[in-house]
XYZ file of C-alpha atoms in Angstrom:
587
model
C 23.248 25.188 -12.360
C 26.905 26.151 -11.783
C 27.860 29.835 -13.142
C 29.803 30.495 -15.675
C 32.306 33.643 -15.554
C 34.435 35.220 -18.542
C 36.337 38.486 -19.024
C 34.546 40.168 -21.850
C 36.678 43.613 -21.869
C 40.498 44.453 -21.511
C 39.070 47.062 -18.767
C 37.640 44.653 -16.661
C 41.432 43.210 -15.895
C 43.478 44.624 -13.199
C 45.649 47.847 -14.598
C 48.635 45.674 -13.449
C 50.052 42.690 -12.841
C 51.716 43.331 -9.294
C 49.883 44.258 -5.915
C 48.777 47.663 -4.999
C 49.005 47.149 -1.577
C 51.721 46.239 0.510
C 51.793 42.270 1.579
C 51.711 42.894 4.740
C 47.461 43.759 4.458
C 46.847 41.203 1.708
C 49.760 38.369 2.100
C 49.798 37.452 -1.963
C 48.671 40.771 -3.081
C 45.480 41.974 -4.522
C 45.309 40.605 -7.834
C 42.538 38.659 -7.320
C 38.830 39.717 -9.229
C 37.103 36.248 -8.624
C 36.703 34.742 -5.004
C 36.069 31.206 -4.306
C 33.613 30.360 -2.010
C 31.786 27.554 -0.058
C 28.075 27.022 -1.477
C 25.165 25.120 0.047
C 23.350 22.761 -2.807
C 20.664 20.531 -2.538
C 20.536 17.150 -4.107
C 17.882 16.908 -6.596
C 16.956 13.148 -5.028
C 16.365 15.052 -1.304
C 13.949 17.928 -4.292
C 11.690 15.429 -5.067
C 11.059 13.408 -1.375
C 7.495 14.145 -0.460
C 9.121 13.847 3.522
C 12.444 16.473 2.513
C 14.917 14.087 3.713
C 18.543 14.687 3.333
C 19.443 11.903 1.953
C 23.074 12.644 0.189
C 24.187 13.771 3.398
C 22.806 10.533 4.934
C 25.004 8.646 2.119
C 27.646 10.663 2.799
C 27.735 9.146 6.619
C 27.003 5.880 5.701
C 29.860 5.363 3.243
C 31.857 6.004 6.097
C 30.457 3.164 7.937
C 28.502 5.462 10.486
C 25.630 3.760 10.893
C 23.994 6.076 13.556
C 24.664 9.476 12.092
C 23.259 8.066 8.967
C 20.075 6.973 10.599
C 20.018 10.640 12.775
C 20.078 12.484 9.516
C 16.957 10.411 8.116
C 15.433 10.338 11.713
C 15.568 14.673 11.611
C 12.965 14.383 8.755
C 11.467 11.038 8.726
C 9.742 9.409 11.869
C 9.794 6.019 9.557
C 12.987 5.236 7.504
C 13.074 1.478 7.929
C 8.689 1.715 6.473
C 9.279 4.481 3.474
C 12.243 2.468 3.015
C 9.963 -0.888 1.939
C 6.613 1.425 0.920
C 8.037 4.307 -1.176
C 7.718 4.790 -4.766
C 10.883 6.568 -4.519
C 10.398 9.549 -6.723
C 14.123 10.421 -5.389
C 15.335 7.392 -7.654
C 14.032 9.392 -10.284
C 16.066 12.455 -10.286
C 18.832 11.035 -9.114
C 21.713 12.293 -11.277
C 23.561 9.052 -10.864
C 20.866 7.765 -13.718
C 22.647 9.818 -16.545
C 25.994 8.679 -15.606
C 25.350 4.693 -15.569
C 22.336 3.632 -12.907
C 20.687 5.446 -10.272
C 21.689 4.662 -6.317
C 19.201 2.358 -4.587
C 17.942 4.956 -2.745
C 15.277 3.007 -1.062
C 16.748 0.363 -0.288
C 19.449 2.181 1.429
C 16.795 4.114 3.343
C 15.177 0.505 4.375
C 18.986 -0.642 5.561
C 19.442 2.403 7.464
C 16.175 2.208 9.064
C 16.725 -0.964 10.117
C 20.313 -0.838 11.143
C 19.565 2.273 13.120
C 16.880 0.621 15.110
C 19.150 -1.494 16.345
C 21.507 1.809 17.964
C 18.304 2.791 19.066
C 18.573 6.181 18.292
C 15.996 9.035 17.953
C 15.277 9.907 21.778
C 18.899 12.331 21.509
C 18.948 15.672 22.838
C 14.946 14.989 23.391
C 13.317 18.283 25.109
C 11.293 17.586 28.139
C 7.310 17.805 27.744
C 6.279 21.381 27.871
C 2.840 22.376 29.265
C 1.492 22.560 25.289
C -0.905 19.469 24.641
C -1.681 18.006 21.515
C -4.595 15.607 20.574
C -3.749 13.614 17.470
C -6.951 11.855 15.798
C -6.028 8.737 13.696
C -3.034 6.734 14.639
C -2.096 6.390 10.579
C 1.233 7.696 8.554
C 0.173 11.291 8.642
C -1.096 11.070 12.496
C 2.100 9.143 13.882
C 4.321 11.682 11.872
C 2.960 14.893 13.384
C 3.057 13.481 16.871
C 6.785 12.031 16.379
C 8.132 15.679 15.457
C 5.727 17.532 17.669
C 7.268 15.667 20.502
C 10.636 16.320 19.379
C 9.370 20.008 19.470
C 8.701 19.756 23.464
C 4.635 19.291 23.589
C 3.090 16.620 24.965
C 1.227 14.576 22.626
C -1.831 11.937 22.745
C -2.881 9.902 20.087
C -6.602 8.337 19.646
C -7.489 5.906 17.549
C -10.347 3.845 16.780
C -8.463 0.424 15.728
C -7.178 -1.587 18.271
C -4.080 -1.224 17.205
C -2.265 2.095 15.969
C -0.871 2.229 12.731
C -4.172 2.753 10.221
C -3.086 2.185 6.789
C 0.750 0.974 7.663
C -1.264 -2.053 9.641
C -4.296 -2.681 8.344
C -4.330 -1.737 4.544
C -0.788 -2.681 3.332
C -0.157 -6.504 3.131
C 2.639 -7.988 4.932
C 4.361 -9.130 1.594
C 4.887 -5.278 1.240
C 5.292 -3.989 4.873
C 5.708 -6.862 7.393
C 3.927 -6.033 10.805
C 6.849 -6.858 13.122
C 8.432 -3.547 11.275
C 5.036 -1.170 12.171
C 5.165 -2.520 15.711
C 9.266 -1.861 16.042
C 8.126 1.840 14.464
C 5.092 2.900 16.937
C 7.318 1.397 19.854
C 9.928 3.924 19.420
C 7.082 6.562 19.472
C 6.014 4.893 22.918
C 9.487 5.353 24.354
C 9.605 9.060 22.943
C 6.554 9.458 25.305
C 3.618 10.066 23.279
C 0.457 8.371 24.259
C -1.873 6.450 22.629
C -5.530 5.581 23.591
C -6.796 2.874 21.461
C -10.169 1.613 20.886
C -11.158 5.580 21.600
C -13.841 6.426 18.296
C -13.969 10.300 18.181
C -17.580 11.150 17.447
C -18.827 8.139 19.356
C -16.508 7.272 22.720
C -15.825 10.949 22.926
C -16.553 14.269 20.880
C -14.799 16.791 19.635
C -16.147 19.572 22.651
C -14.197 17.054 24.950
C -10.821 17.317 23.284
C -10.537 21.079 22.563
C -10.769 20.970 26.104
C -8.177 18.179 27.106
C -5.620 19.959 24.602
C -4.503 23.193 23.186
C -4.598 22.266 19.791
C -6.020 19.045 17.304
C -4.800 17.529 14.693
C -7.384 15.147 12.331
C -6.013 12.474 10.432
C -8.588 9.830 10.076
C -7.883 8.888 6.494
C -9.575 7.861 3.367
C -11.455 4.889 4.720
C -15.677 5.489 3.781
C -16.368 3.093 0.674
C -17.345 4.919 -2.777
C -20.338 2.970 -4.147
C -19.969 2.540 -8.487
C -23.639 3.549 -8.246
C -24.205 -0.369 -10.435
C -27.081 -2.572 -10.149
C -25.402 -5.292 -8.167
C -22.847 -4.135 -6.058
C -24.621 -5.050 -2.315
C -24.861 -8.484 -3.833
C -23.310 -11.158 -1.692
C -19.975 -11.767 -2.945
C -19.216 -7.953 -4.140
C -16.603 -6.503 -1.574
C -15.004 -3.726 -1.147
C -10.814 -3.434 -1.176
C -10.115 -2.045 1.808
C -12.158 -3.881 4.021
C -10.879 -6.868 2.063
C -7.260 -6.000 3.089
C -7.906 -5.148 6.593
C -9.534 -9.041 6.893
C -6.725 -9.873 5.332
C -3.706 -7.947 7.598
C -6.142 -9.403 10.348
C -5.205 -12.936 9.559
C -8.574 -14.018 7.956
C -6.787 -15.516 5.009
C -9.071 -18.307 3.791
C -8.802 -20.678 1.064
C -10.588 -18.601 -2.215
C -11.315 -21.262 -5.739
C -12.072 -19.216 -8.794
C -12.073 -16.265 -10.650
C -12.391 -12.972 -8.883
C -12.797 -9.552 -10.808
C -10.418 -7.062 -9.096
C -12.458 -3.886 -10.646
C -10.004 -0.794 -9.895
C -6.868 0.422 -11.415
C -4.771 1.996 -8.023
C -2.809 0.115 -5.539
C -5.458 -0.915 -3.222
C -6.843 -2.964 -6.363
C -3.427 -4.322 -6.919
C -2.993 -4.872 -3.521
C -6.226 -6.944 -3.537
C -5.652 -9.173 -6.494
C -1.844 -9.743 -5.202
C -3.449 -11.538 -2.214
C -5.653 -13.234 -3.459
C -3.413 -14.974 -5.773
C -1.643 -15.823 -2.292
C -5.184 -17.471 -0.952
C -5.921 -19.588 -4.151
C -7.868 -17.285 -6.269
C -7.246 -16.655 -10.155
C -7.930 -12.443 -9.909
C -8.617 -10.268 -13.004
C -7.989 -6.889 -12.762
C -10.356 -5.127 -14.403
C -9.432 -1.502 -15.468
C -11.305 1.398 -17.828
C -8.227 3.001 -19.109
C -5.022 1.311 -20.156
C -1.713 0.617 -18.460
C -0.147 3.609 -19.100
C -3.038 5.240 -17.000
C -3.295 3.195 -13.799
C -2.749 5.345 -10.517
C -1.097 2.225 -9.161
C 2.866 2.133 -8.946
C 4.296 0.831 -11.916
C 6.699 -1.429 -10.134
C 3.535 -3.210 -8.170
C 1.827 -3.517 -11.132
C 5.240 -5.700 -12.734
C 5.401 -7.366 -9.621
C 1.955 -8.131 -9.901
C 2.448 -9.515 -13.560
C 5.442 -11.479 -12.783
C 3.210 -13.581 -10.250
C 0.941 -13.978 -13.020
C -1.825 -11.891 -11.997
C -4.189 -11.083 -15.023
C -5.269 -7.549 -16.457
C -8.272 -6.571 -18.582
C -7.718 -2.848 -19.869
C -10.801 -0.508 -21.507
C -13.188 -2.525 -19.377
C -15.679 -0.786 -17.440
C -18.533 -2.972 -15.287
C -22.198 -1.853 -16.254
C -24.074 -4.610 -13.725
C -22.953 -7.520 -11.291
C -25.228 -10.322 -11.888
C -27.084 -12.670 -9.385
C -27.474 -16.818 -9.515
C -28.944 -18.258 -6.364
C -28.576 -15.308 -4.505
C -24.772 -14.317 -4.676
C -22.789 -12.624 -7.224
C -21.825 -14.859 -10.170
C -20.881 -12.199 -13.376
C -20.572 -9.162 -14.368
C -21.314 -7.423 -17.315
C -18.772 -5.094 -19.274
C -18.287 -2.489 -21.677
C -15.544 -1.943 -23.963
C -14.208 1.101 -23.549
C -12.378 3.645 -25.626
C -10.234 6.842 -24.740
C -10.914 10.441 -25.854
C -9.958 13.705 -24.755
C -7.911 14.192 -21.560
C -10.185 14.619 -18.126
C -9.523 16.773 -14.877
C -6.878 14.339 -13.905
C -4.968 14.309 -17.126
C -5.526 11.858 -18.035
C -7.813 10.296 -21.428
C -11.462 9.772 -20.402
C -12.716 6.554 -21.060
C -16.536 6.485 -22.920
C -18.072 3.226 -23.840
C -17.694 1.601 -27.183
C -21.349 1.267 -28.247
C -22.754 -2.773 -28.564
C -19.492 -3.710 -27.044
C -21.091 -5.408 -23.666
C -20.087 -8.493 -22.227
C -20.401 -10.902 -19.765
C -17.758 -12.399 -17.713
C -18.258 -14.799 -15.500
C -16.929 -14.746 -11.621
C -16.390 -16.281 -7.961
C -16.425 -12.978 -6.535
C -15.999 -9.533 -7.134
C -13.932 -6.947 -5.018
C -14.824 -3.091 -5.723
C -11.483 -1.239 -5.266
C -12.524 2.178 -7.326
C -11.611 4.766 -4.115
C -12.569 5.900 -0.857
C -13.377 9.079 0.752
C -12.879 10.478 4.653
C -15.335 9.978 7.175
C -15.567 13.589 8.568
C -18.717 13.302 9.925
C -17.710 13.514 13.263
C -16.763 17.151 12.904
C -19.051 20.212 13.420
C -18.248 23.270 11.593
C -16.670 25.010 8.480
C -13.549 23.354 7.361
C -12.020 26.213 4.908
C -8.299 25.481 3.246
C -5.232 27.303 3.813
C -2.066 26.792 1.392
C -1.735 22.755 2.028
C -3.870 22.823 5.241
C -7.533 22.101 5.928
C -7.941 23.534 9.080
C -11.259 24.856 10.828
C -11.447 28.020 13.793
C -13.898 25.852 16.087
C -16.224 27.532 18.898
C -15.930 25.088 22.060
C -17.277 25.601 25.289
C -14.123 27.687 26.561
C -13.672 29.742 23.417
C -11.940 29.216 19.905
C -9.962 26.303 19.546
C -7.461 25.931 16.226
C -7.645 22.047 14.569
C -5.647 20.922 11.752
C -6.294 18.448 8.757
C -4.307 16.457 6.972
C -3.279 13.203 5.599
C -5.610 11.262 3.208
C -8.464 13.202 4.743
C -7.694 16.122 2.807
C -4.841 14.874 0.319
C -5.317 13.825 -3.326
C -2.459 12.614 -3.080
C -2.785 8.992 -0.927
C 0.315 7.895 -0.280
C 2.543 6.872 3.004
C 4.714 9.228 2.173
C 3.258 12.097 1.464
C 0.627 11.313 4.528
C 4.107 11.321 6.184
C 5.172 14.788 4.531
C 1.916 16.350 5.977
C 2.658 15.270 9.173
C 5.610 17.184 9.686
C 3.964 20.143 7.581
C 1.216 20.517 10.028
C 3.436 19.494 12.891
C 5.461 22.921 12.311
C 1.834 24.592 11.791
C 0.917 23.673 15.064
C 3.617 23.993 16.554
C 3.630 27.642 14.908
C 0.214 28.510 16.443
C 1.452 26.909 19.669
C 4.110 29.263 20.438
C 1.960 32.414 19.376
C 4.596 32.742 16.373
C 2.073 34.105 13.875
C 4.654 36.315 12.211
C 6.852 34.142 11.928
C 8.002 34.140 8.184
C 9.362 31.009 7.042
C 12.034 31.165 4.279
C 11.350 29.631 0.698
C 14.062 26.734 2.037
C 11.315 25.107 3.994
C 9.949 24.206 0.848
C 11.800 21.342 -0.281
C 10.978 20.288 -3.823
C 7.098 20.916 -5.603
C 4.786 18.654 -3.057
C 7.564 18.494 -0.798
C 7.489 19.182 3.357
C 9.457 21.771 5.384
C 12.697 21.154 6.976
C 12.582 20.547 10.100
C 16.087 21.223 10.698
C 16.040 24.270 9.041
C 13.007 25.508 11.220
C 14.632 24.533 14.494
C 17.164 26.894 13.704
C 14.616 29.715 12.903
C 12.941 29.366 16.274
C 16.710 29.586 18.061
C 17.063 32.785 15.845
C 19.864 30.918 13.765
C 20.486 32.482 10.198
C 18.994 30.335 7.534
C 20.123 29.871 3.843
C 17.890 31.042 1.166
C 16.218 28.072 -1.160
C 19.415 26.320 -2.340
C 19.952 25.878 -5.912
C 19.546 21.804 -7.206
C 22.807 20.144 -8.644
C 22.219 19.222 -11.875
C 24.162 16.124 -13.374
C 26.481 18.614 -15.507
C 27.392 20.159 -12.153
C 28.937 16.939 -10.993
C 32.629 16.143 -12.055
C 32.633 12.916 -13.345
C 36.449 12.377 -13.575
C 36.680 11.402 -9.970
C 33.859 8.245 -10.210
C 34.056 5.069 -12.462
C 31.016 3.626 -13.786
C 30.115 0.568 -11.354
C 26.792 -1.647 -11.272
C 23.874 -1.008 -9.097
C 23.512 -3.433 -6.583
C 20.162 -4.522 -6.569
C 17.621 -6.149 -3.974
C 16.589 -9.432 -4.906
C 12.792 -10.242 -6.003
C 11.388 -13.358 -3.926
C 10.467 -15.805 -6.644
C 6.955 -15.824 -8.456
C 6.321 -19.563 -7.346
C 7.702 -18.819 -3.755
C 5.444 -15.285 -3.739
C 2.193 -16.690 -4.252
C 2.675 -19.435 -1.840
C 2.092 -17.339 1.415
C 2.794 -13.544 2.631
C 6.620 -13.206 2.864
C 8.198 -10.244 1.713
C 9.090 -10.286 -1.426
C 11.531 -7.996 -2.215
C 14.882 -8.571 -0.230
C 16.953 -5.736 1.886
C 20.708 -5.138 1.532
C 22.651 -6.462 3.796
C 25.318 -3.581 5.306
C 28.114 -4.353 2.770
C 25.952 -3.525 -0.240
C 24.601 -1.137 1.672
C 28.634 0.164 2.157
C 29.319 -0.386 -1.494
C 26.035 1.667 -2.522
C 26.332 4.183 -0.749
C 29.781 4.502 -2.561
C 28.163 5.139 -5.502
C 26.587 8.412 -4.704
C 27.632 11.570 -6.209
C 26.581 12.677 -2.597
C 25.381 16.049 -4.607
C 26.110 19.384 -3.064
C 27.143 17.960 0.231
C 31.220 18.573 0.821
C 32.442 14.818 2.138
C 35.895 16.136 2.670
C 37.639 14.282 -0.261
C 40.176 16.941 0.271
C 40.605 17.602 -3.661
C 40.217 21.923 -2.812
C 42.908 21.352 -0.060
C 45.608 18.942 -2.052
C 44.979 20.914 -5.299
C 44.915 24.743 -4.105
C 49.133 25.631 -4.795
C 48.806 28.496 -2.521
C 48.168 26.743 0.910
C 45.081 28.786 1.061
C 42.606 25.726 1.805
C 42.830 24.654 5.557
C 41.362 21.534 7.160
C 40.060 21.764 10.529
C 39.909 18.247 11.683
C 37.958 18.904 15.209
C 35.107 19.211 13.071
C 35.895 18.089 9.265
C 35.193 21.417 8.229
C 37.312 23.434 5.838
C 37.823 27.106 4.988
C 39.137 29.498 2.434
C 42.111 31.663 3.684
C 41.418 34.888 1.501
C 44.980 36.543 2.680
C 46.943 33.769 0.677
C 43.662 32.770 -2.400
C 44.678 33.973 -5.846
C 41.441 33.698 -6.935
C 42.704 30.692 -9.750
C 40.203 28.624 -9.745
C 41.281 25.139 -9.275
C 39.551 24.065 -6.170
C 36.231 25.598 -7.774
C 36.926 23.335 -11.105
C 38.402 19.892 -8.951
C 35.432 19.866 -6.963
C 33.602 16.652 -7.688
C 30.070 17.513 -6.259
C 29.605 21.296 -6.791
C 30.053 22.330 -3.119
C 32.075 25.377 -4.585
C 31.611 28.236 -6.614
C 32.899 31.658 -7.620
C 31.708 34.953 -7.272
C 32.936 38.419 -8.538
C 35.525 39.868 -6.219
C 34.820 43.981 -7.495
C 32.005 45.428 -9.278
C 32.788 46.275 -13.359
């Protein structure tokens, strides 16, 4: 929030109006009680990423048409721009203080186009330090794995990924559908990790092909990211019936091309994305899915704009409906039996429990049933006390050559299962590690590492703390009555298109379009670009005492104190809040 000043007093003016000192110390005099001043502001879209991106100052390259220093500003936070950019639920989108004004920016979309585009300049592997004699073993090859290995590389440490799939990637490859996240983008993604240098051993089961004994002695430090992948039986008569599956192990035969032909109704029982997720495909294979929830709309876990999506391909939803039995004809699933449920008091998560309505069963009659109702980590593999530190799981564990520190994150430890927060915890336990690494135990990091509630660090901001650079304290957010709306004319979003319902359900295109770099251009345009000075040059034309000078070797500009008056005008003209005052003398 921008400060307001005022002169309460006559004694708090200057006893005069001409200088007490001669011009030749202060050129205009020394009249002045309030001094201008360059502030550093946060945007409250880059407050609310789970990853801590800066995206305004991304904007603010791309509206220039500079495609590469957009994608480097993205790339210094985010391994992944071109997959949050199709994945996200964009929380940014809503705090974006374009909203108030007339629409919000496409901020994912822009982050998609800039991923994208910047593949193409192939940047990333810039100012890359070589591999230092630090070794890191990464377990799970998911969001949350890839992440801490991208910026742990960046950080000089060599890096080795193992992962039980075939192919890296976990939930980006084998849970997500290729409507949502096509493949051809993961595999562009983990090839850019490849050419960074990290290494990945696939086919490698920790716990089985090797243990954990034999990797606190390969590296110096672990980091466990296995996911959320261990089905959670409903604990119903019925469920190992054949016919009942669960969702994820549906979508991974799916995003494994076994995409047969299914006839009939199939109860999607589940309310998160995996369930939507489910019945979404099988629309696309023939089916007629029902998704069968215990709470109502308003409640689902899933993303509200999958769940529209969902609707406009016609996909069917049965609210305050909870199974009680699956029920067997000739050996193979061919019912199930509900309750009606109602919703009373709020639960641990918030939200209303559900109870059953009492003589409200039914029976509804199915093809097949898919269990999508959540999943827990497999952590069987590990020996040991796991105890939690701030955001970190993390376990001290006695190996064979003495006391090894290994790291947790991801959907392993996370209630919060989402690429982009997996993501987020990469790069928060990649600076963790990185921490312990170094022997930098003391090292205090400033509150502006923490970038918005559930957001990550900066990693910008902590490469400058391990060069001994001075870092800002926790910036303040600009708010839309910050932002001075006489410089901007209300101007349509431009949106992404939707693939068509009919064209959607016909096979596994993606459905919703990109922008191409013109709207990207024009979008980008529309950005208050909050807090972040894009050298519009209104403090420099406006100030009437020269005092404002441009330095054009490096766009900067500066406040020339000799020749300020203190008036004001460049503070008030300045359409983003990158200025401020401050009191010039004590009262």
């Amino acid at each position: 929030m921008k400060r307001e000043y005022s002169l309460k007093s006559t004694d708090q003016f200057p006893p005069t109006a001409r200088s007490l000192v001669s011009s030749l110390v202060i050129k205009t005099g020394d009249w002045r009680f309030f001094r201008p001043f360059f502030v550093k502001r946060s945007s409250p879209c880059s407050q609310a990423c789970p990853i801590g991106q800066n995206l305004a100052r991304a904007f603010v390259h791309l509206e220039r048409g500079d495609w590469r220093h957009a994608a480097e500003t993205l790339l210094e936070e985010n391994p992944f721009p071109a997959i949050m950019g199709r994945v996200c639920y964009h929380p940014c989108q809503e705090r974006c203080n374009r909203r108030e004004f007339d629409e919000e920016i496409s901020i994912r979309s822009l982050e998609r186009t800039i991923g994208d585009e910047g593949s193409k300049l192939r940047v990333g592997k810039s100012n890359l330090p070589p591999e230092g004699d630090r070794s890191l073993g990464v377990v799970g090859a998911g969001p949350a794995g890839l992440s801490c290995a991208y910026h742990m590389r960046r950080l000089g440490h060599r890096v080795t990924i193992y992962e039980a799939n075939t192919d890296p990637g976990g939930m980006l490859r084998y849970g997500i559908p290729s409507y949502r996240l096509p493949k051809d983008v993961v595999d562009r993604e983990i090839k850019e990790l490849e050419r960074l240098g990290i290494t990945f051993k696939t086919g490698v089961r920790v716990g089985a092909d090797i243990s954990m004994e034999e990797l606190t002695e390969r590296h110096q430090s672990l980091f466990v990211a296995v996911g959320a992948w261990a089905d959670r039986p409903m604990k119903i008569k019925g469920e190992s019936l054949p016919g009942v599956q669960n969702g994820l192990e549906f979508l991974r035969g799916v995003n494994q091309g076994n995409v047969t032909r299914r006839n009939g109704r199939v109860a999607v029982i589940g309310g998160g994305n995996t369930a939507v997720d489910v019945a979404r495909c099988l629309v696309r294979m023939g089916a007629e899915p029902l998704v069968i929830y215990r709470r109502t709309v308003s409640e689902m876990p899933a993303f509200a704009e999958e769940v529209e999506h969902a609707k406009a391909e016609g996909i069917q939803f049965e609210f305050l409906a909870s199974p009680t039995r699956f029920m067997e004809n000739g050996g193979r699933v061919d019912a199930v039996e509900l309750n009606r449920m109602q919703l009373t008091e709020p639960d641990a998560s918030g939200r209303r429990r559900p109870v059953p309505i009492p003589g409200s069963a039914f029976v509804l009659p199915v093809a097949g049933v898919v269990r999508a109702t959540g999943e827990d980590p497999d952590l069987s593999f590990v020996d040991g006390e796991i105890r939690t530190a701030g955001e970190f799981h993390y376990m001290d564990y006695i190996g064979p050559k003495g006391v090894y520190r290994i790291f947790f994150g991801g959907d392993s430890v996370s209630p919060q299962r989402t690429v982009v927060h997996a993501v987020g915890s990469g790069k928060r336990a990649a600076i963790a590690i990185d921490r312990h690494l170094r022997g930098l135990y003391d090292l205090e990091l400033p509150p502006v590492l923490s970038v918005g509630e559930k957001g990550a660090p900066s990693m910008a901001r902590y490469l400058r703390l391990l060069k001994n650079e001075d870092v800002d304290e926790l910036p303040e957010v600009v708010e839309y009555e910050d932002i001075n709306l006489a410089y901007f004319e209300k101007t349509p979003r431009v949106d992404v298109k939707l693939l068509d319902a009919r064209s959607a359900r016909s096979g596994f295109a993606e459905v919703l379009d990109g922008l191409d770099p013109d709207q990207a251009l024009a979008e980008a345009a529309r950005c208050f670009q909050c807090g972040q000075c894009n050298q519009c040059d209104n403090c420099y034309i406006y100030c009437p005492d020269l005092a404002v000078v441009r330095h054009l070797d490096n766009f900067s500009r500066e406040i020339l104190y000799d020749y300020c008056k203190g008036c004001g005008i460049c503070v008030r003209e300045c359409p983003r809040a990158v200025l401020d005052f401050e009191r010039e003398m004590s009262e």
